[in-house]
């Protein structure tokens, strides 16, 4: 939770995407982000 909050705050403060912030912080790779974050699945009904 703490790392997710840090990542989100960095993205907001620096006007960056969550992906950019996560990569800069070294919390995940680009491949991990692409595998875990799927916007279409977040907005589509199941």
PDB file of N, CA and C in Angstrom, residues 22-46:
ATOM      1  N   UNK A  22       6.229   4.775 -11.746  1.00  0.00           N
ATOM      2  CA  UNK A  22       6.636   3.448 -11.293  1.00  0.00           C
ATOM      3  C   UNK A  22       7.986   3.035 -11.834  1.00  0.00           C
ATOM      4  N   UNK A  23       8.226   3.357 -13.094  1.00  0.00           N
ATOM      5  CA  UNK A  23       9.521   3.032 -13.696  1.00  0.00           C
ATOM      6  C   UNK A  23      10.637   3.847 -13.051  1.00  0.00           C
ATOM      7  N   UNK A  24      10.388   5.136 -12.821  1.00  0.00           N
ATOM      8  CA  UNK A  24      11.403   5.990 -12.213  1.00  0.00           C
ATOM      9  C   UNK A  24      11.735   5.546 -10.790  1.00  0.00           C
ATOM     10  N   UNK A  25      10.734   5.106 -10.054  1.00  0.00           N
ATOM     11  CA  UNK A  25      10.959   4.652  -8.686  1.00  0.00           C
ATOM     12  C   UNK A  25      11.578   3.258  -8.639  1.00  0.00           C
ATOM     13  N   UNK A  26      11.553   2.566  -9.765  1.00  0.00           N
ATOM     14  CA  UNK A  26      12.121   1.227  -9.827  1.00  0.00           C
ATOM     15  C   UNK A  26      11.239   0.162  -9.199  1.00  0.00           C
ATOM     16  N   UNK A  27       9.949   0.459  -9.070  1.00  0.00           N
ATOM     17  CA  UNK A  27       9.023  -0.482  -8.441  1.00  0.00           C
ATOM     18  C   UNK A  27       8.542  -1.562  -9.393  1.00  0.00           C
ATOM     19  N   UNK A  28       8.654  -1.328 -10.684  1.00  0.00           N
ATOM     20  CA  UNK A  28       8.206  -2.311 -11.657  1.00  0.00           C
ATOM     21  C   UNK A  28       8.866  -2.048 -12.993  1.00  0.00           C
ATOM     22  N   UNK A  29       8.827  -3.060 -13.846  1.00  0.00           N
ATOM     23  CA  UNK A  29       9.351  -2.917 -15.199  1.00  0.00           C
ATOM     24  C   UNK A  29       8.197  -2.542 -16.127  1.00  0.00           C
ATOM     25  N   UNK A  30       8.544  -2.135 -17.322  1.00  0.00           N
ATOM     26  CA  UNK A  30       7.511  -1.808 -18.300  1.00  0.00           C
ATOM     27  C   UNK A  30       6.655  -3.036 -18.600  1.00  0.00           C
ATOM     28  N   UNK A  31       7.291  -4.190 -18.678  1.00  0.00           N
ATOM     29  CA  UNK A  31       6.558  -5.428 -18.959  1.00  0.00           C
ATOM     30  C   UNK A  31       5.579  -5.762 -17.834  1.00  0.00           C
ATOM     31  N   UNK A  32       6.008  -5.569 -16.593  1.00  0.00           N
ATOM     32  CA  UNK A  32       5.117  -5.824 -15.455  1.00  0.00           C
ATOM     33  C   UNK A  32       3.928  -4.876 -15.480  1.00  0.00           C
ATOM     34  N   UNK A  33       4.184  -3.605 -15.748  1.00  0.00           N
ATOM     35  CA  UNK A  33       3.092  -2.633 -15.797  1.00  0.00           C
ATOM     36  C   UNK A  33       2.077  -3.028 -16.865  1.00  0.00           C
ATOM     37  N   UNK A  34       2.564  -3.359 -18.047  1.00  0.00           N
ATOM     38  CA  UNK A  34       1.669  -3.730 -19.148  1.00  0.00           C
ATOM     39  C   UNK A  34       0.862  -4.987 -18.817  1.00  0.00           C
ATOM     40  N   UNK A  35       1.458  -5.915 -18.078  1.00  0.00           N
ATOM     41  CA  UNK A  35       0.758  -7.150 -17.713  1.00  0.00           C
ATOM     42  C   UNK A  35      -0.292  -6.908 -16.633  1.00  0.00           C
ATOM     43  N   UNK A  36      -0.020  -5.991 -15.726  1.00  0.00           N
ATOM     44  CA  UNK A  36      -0.908  -5.778 -14.579  1.00  0.00           C
ATOM     45  C   UNK A  36      -1.974  -4.723 -14.810  1.00  0.00           C
ATOM     46  N   UNK A  37      -1.668  -3.689 -15.592  1.00  0.00           N
ATOM     47  CA  UNK A  37      -2.600  -2.572 -15.758  1.00  0.00           C
ATOM     48  C   UNK A  37      -3.250  -2.667 -17.131  1.00  0.00           C
ATOM     49  N   UNK A  38      -4.527  -2.973 -17.130  1.00  0.00           N
ATOM     50  CA  UNK A  38      -5.281  -3.131 -18.372  1.00  0.00           C
ATOM     51  C   UNK A  38      -6.518  -2.232 -18.305  1.00  0.00           C
ATOM     52  N   UNK A  39      -6.380  -0.986 -18.781  1.00  0.00           N
ATOM     53  CA  UNK A  39      -7.476  -0.024 -18.664  1.00  0.00           C
ATOM     54  C   UNK A  39      -8.806  -0.523 -19.228  1.00  0.00           C
ATOM     55  N   UNK A  40      -8.781  -1.236 -20.332  1.00  0.00           N
ATOM     56  CA  UNK A  40     -10.034  -1.704 -20.926  1.00  0.00           C
ATOM     57  C   UNK A  40     -10.779  -2.624 -19.961  1.00  0.00           C
ATOM     58  N   UNK A  41     -10.043  -3.441 -19.236  1.00  0.00           N
ATOM     59  CA  UNK A  41     -10.670  -4.333 -18.264  1.00  0.00           C
ATOM     60  C   UNK A  41     -11.220  -3.562 -17.066  1.00  0.00           C
ATOM     61  N   UNK A  42     -10.656  -2.392 -16.793  1.00  0.00           N
ATOM     62  CA  UNK A  42     -11.108  -1.589 -15.658  1.00  0.00           C
ATOM     63  C   UNK A  42     -12.414  -0.862 -15.950  1.00  0.00           C
ATOM     64  N   UNK A  43     -12.676  -0.596 -17.228  1.00  0.00           N
ATOM     65  CA  UNK A  43     -13.868   0.185 -17.564  1.00  0.00           C
ATOM     66  C   UNK A  43     -14.975  -0.627 -18.210  1.00  0.00           C
ATOM     67  N   UNK A  44     -14.695  -1.862 -18.567  1.00  0.00           N
ATOM     68  CA  UNK A  44     -15.692  -2.690 -19.245  1.00  0.00           C
ATOM     69  C   UNK A  44     -16.444  -3.556 -18.242  1.00  0.00           C
ATOM     70  N   UNK A  45     -17.734  -3.763 -18.490  1.00  0.00           N
ATOM     71  CA  UNK A  45     -18.481  -4.666 -17.613  1.00  0.00           C
ATOM     72  C   UNK A  45     -17.989  -6.096 -17.806  1.00  0.00           C
ATOM     73  N   UNK A  46     -18.144  -6.891 -16.793  1.00  0.00           N
ATOM     74  CA  UNK A  46     -17.697  -8.295 -16.873  1.00  0.00           C
ATOM     75  C   UNK A  46     -18.810  -9.189 -17.294  1.00  0.00           C
TER      76      UNK A  46
END
